[in-house]
mmCIF file with all atom_site columns, C-alpha atoms in Angstrom:
data_model
loop_
_atom_site.group_PDB
_atom_site.id
_atom_site.type_symbol
_atom_site.label_atom_id
_atom_site.label_alt_id
_atom_site.label_comp_id
_atom_site.label_asym_id
_atom_site.label_entity_id
_atom_site.label_seq_id
_atom_site.pdbx_PDB_ins_code
_atom_site.Cartn_x
_atom_site.Cartn_y
_atom_site.Cartn_z
_atom_site.occupancy
_atom_site.B_iso_or_equiv
_atom_site.pdbx_formal_charge
_atom_site.auth_seq_id
_atom_site.auth_comp_id
_atom_site.auth_asym_id
_atom_site.auth_atom_id
_atom_site.pdbx_PDB_model_num
ATOM 1  C CA . MET A 1 1  ? -29.276 -6.306 -12.489 1.00 0.00 ? 1144 MET A CA 1
ATOM 2  C CA . ASN A 1 2  ? -26.482 -6.944 -9.851  1.00 0.00 ? 1145 ASN A CA 1
ATOM 3  C CA . VAL A 1 3  ? -23.020 -5.945 -10.654 1.00 0.00 ? 1146 VAL A CA 1
ATOM 4  C CA . LYS A 1 4  ? -20.963 -6.626 -7.641  1.00 0.00 ? 1147 LYS A CA 1
ATOM 5  C CA . LYS A 1 5  ? -17.467 -4.561 -7.974  1.00 0.00 ? 1148 LYS A CA 1
ATOM 6  C CA . GLU A 1 6  ? -14.488 -5.988 -6.523  1.00 0.00 ? 1149 GLU A CA 1
ATOM 7  C CA . ARG A 1 7  ? -13.434 -4.205 -3.835  1.00 0.00 ? 1150 ARG A CA 1
ATOM 8  C CA . PRO A 1 8  ? -8.883  -3.697 -3.561  1.00 0.00 ? 1151 PRO A CA 1
ATOM 9  C CA . GLU A 1 9  ? -7.273  -6.078 -0.953  1.00 0.00 ? 1152 GLU A CA 1
ATOM 10 C CA . LEU A 1 10 ? -6.365  -3.689 1.545   1.00 0.00 ? 1153 LEU A CA 1
ATOM 11 C CA . LEU A 1 11 ? -3.308  -4.016 4.390   1.00 0.00 ? 1154 LEU A CA 1
ATOM 12 C CA . ASP A 1 12 ? -2.747  -1.992 7.524   1.00 0.00 ? 1155 ASP A CA 1
ATOM 13 C CA . ARG A 1 13 ? 1.051   -0.712 7.954   1.00 0.00 ? 1156 ARG A CA 1
ATOM 14 C CA . ARG A 1 14 ? 2.580   -3.640 9.942   1.00 0.00 ? 1157 ARG A CA 1
ATOM 15 C CA . GLU A 1 15 ? 1.483   -6.099 7.072   1.00 0.00 ? 1158 GLU A CA 1
ATOM 16 C CA . ALA A 1 16 ? 2.204   -3.678 4.172   1.00 0.00 ? 1159 ALA A CA 1
ATOM 17 C CA . ALA A 1 17 ? 5.389   -3.117 5.742   1.00 0.00 ? 1160 ALA A CA 1
ATOM 18 C CA . ALA A 1 18 ? 6.040   -6.865 5.639   1.00 0.00 ? 1161 ALA A CA 1
ATOM 19 C CA . TYR A 1 19 ? 4.984   -7.070 2.018   1.00 0.00 ? 1162 TYR A CA 1
ATOM 20 C CA . LEU A 1 20 ? 7.289   -4.557 0.805   1.00 0.00 ? 1163 LEU A CA 1
ATOM 21 C CA . ARG A 1 21 ? 9.919   -6.059 3.773   1.00 0.00 ? 1164 ARG A CA 1
ATOM 22 C CA . VAL A 1 22 ? 10.786  -3.136 5.504   1.00 0.00 ? 1165 VAL A CA 1
ATOM 23 C CA . SER A 1 23 ? 9.755   -1.815 8.936   1.00 0.00 ? 1166 SER A CA 1
ATOM 24 C CA . PRO A 1 24 ? 6.740   -0.149 9.808   1.00 0.00 ? 1167 PRO A CA 1
ATOM 25 C CA . GLY A 1 25 ? 8.487   2.903  11.108  1.00 0.00 ? 1168 GLY A CA 1
ATOM 26 C CA . THR A 1 26 ? 10.384  3.035  7.132   1.00 0.00 ? 1169 THR A CA 1
ATOM 27 C CA . LEU A 1 27 ? 6.764   2.648  5.782   1.00 0.00 ? 1170 LEU A CA 1
ATOM 28 C CA . ALA A 1 28 ? 5.438   5.361  8.489   1.00 0.00 ? 1171 ALA A CA 1
ATOM 29 C CA . VAL A 1 29 ? 8.183   7.714  7.525   1.00 0.00 ? 1172 VAL A CA 1
ATOM 30 C CA . TRP A 1 30 ? 7.502   7.818  3.239   1.00 0.00 ? 1173 TRP A CA 1
ATOM 31 C CA . ASP A 1 31 ? 3.968   8.358  4.034   1.00 0.00 ? 1174 ASP A CA 1
ATOM 32 C CA . CYS A 1 32 ? 4.373   11.463 6.318   1.00 0.00 ? 1175 CYS A CA 1
ATOM 33 C CA . THR A 1 33 ? 7.462   12.550 3.940   1.00 0.00 ? 1176 THR A CA 1
ATOM 34 C CA . LYS A 1 34 ? 6.072   11.924 0.631   1.00 0.00 ? 1177 LYS A CA 1
ATOM 35 C CA . ARG A 1 35 ? 9.047   9.905  -0.306  1.00 0.00 ? 1178 ARG A CA 1
ATOM 36 C CA . TYR A 1 36 ? 7.241   7.032  -2.576  1.00 0.00 ? 1179 TYR A CA 1
ATOM 37 C CA . ASP A 1 37 ? 3.407   7.232  -3.226  1.00 0.00 ? 1180 ASP A CA 1
ATOM 38 C CA . LEU A 1 38 ? 2.271   4.055  -1.960  1.00 0.00 ? 1181 LEU A CA 1
ATOM 39 C CA . LYS A 1 39 ? -1.634  6.243  -2.187  1.00 0.00 ? 1182 LYS A CA 1
ATOM 40 C CA . PRO A 1 40 ? -1.917  5.304  1.364   1.00 0.00 ? 1183 PRO A CA 1
ATOM 41 C CA . ILE A 1 41 ? -6.055  5.151  2.119   1.00 0.00 ? 1184 ILE A CA 1
ATOM 42 C CA . LYS A 1 42 ? -7.086  6.676  5.702   1.00 0.00 ? 1185 LYS A CA 1
ATOM 43 C CA . VAL A 1 43 ? -9.572  4.781  7.398   1.00 0.00 ? 1186 VAL A CA 1
ATOM 44 C CA . GLY A 1 44 ? -10.297 7.828  10.399  1.00 0.00 ? 1187 GLY A CA 1
ATOM 45 C CA . ARG A 1 45 ? -6.754  7.422  11.896  1.00 0.00 ? 1188 ARG A CA 1
ATOM 46 C CA . ALA A 1 46 ? -6.027  4.150  10.243  1.00 0.00 ? 1189 ALA A CA 1
ATOM 47 C CA . VAL A 1 47 ? -4.182  3.830  7.632   1.00 0.00 ? 1190 VAL A CA 1
ATOM 48 C CA . ARG A 1 48 ? -4.793  0.901  4.559   1.00 0.00 ? 1191 ARG A CA 1
ATOM 49 C CA . TYR A 1 49 ? -3.049  -0.049 1.286   1.00 0.00 ? 1192 TYR A CA 1
ATOM 50 C CA . ALA A 1 50 ? -4.200  -1.376 -1.628  1.00 0.00 ? 1193 ALA A CA 1
ATOM 51 C CA . ARG A 1 51 ? -1.920  -4.368 -2.599  1.00 0.00 ? 1194 ARG A CA 1
ATOM 52 C CA . HIS A 1 52 ? -2.160  -4.061 -5.942  1.00 0.00 ? 1195 HIS A CA 1
ATOM 53 C CA . HIS A 1 53 ? -0.575  -0.126 -5.340  1.00 0.00 ? 1196 HIS A CA 1
ATOM 54 C CA . LEU A 1 54 ? 2.429   -1.932 -3.450  1.00 0.00 ? 1197 LEU A CA 1
ATOM 55 C CA . ASP A 1 55 ? 2.808   -4.545 -6.189  1.00 0.00 ? 1198 ASP A CA 1
ATOM 56 C CA . GLU A 1 56 ? 2.827   -1.163 -8.851  1.00 0.00 ? 1199 GLU A CA 1
ATOM 57 C CA . PHE A 1 57 ? 5.881   -0.228 -6.603  1.00 0.00 ? 1200 PHE A CA 1
ATOM 58 C CA . LEU A 1 58 ? 7.387   -2.728 -6.189  1.00 0.00 ? 1201 LEU A CA 1
ATOM 59 C CA . GLU A 1 59 ? 7.451   -2.979 -10.329 1.00 0.00 ? 1202 GLU A CA 1
ATOM 60 C CA . ALA A 1 60 ? 8.472   0.487  -10.845 1.00 0.00 ? 1203 ALA A CA 1
ATOM 61 C CA . GLY A 1 61 ? 11.800  -0.511 -8.858  1.00 0.00 ? 1204 GLY A CA 1
ATOM 62 C CA . LEU A 1 62 ? 12.794  -3.785 -10.511 1.00 0.00 ? 1205 LEU A CA 1
ATOM 63 C CA . ARG A 1 63 ? 12.475  -1.956 -14.073 1.00 0.00 ? 1206 ARG A CA 1
ATOM 64 C CA . PRO A 1 64 ? 15.751  -0.990 -15.637 1.00 0.00 ? 1207 PRO A CA 1
#
C-alpha cells in the first residue's frame, strides 16, 4: 500500500514576507526576538515557512 503524505508548501523568507506584506528584515526580527511564533523551519542555513502556519497567523490577527 503506497500512501503519499502531502507536504506543506514551504516559502523562503522573502516569499513569506511578501505573503504577510512585511519586509524580510521585519520577519527576521520577529524570528530572532520570538515576537510571533511563525514556526520557522531551519534547513541548514536556510529558513522556510509553511504557508498554513502563515495563514493561521493571519487568521489569529483578524479575530475580534
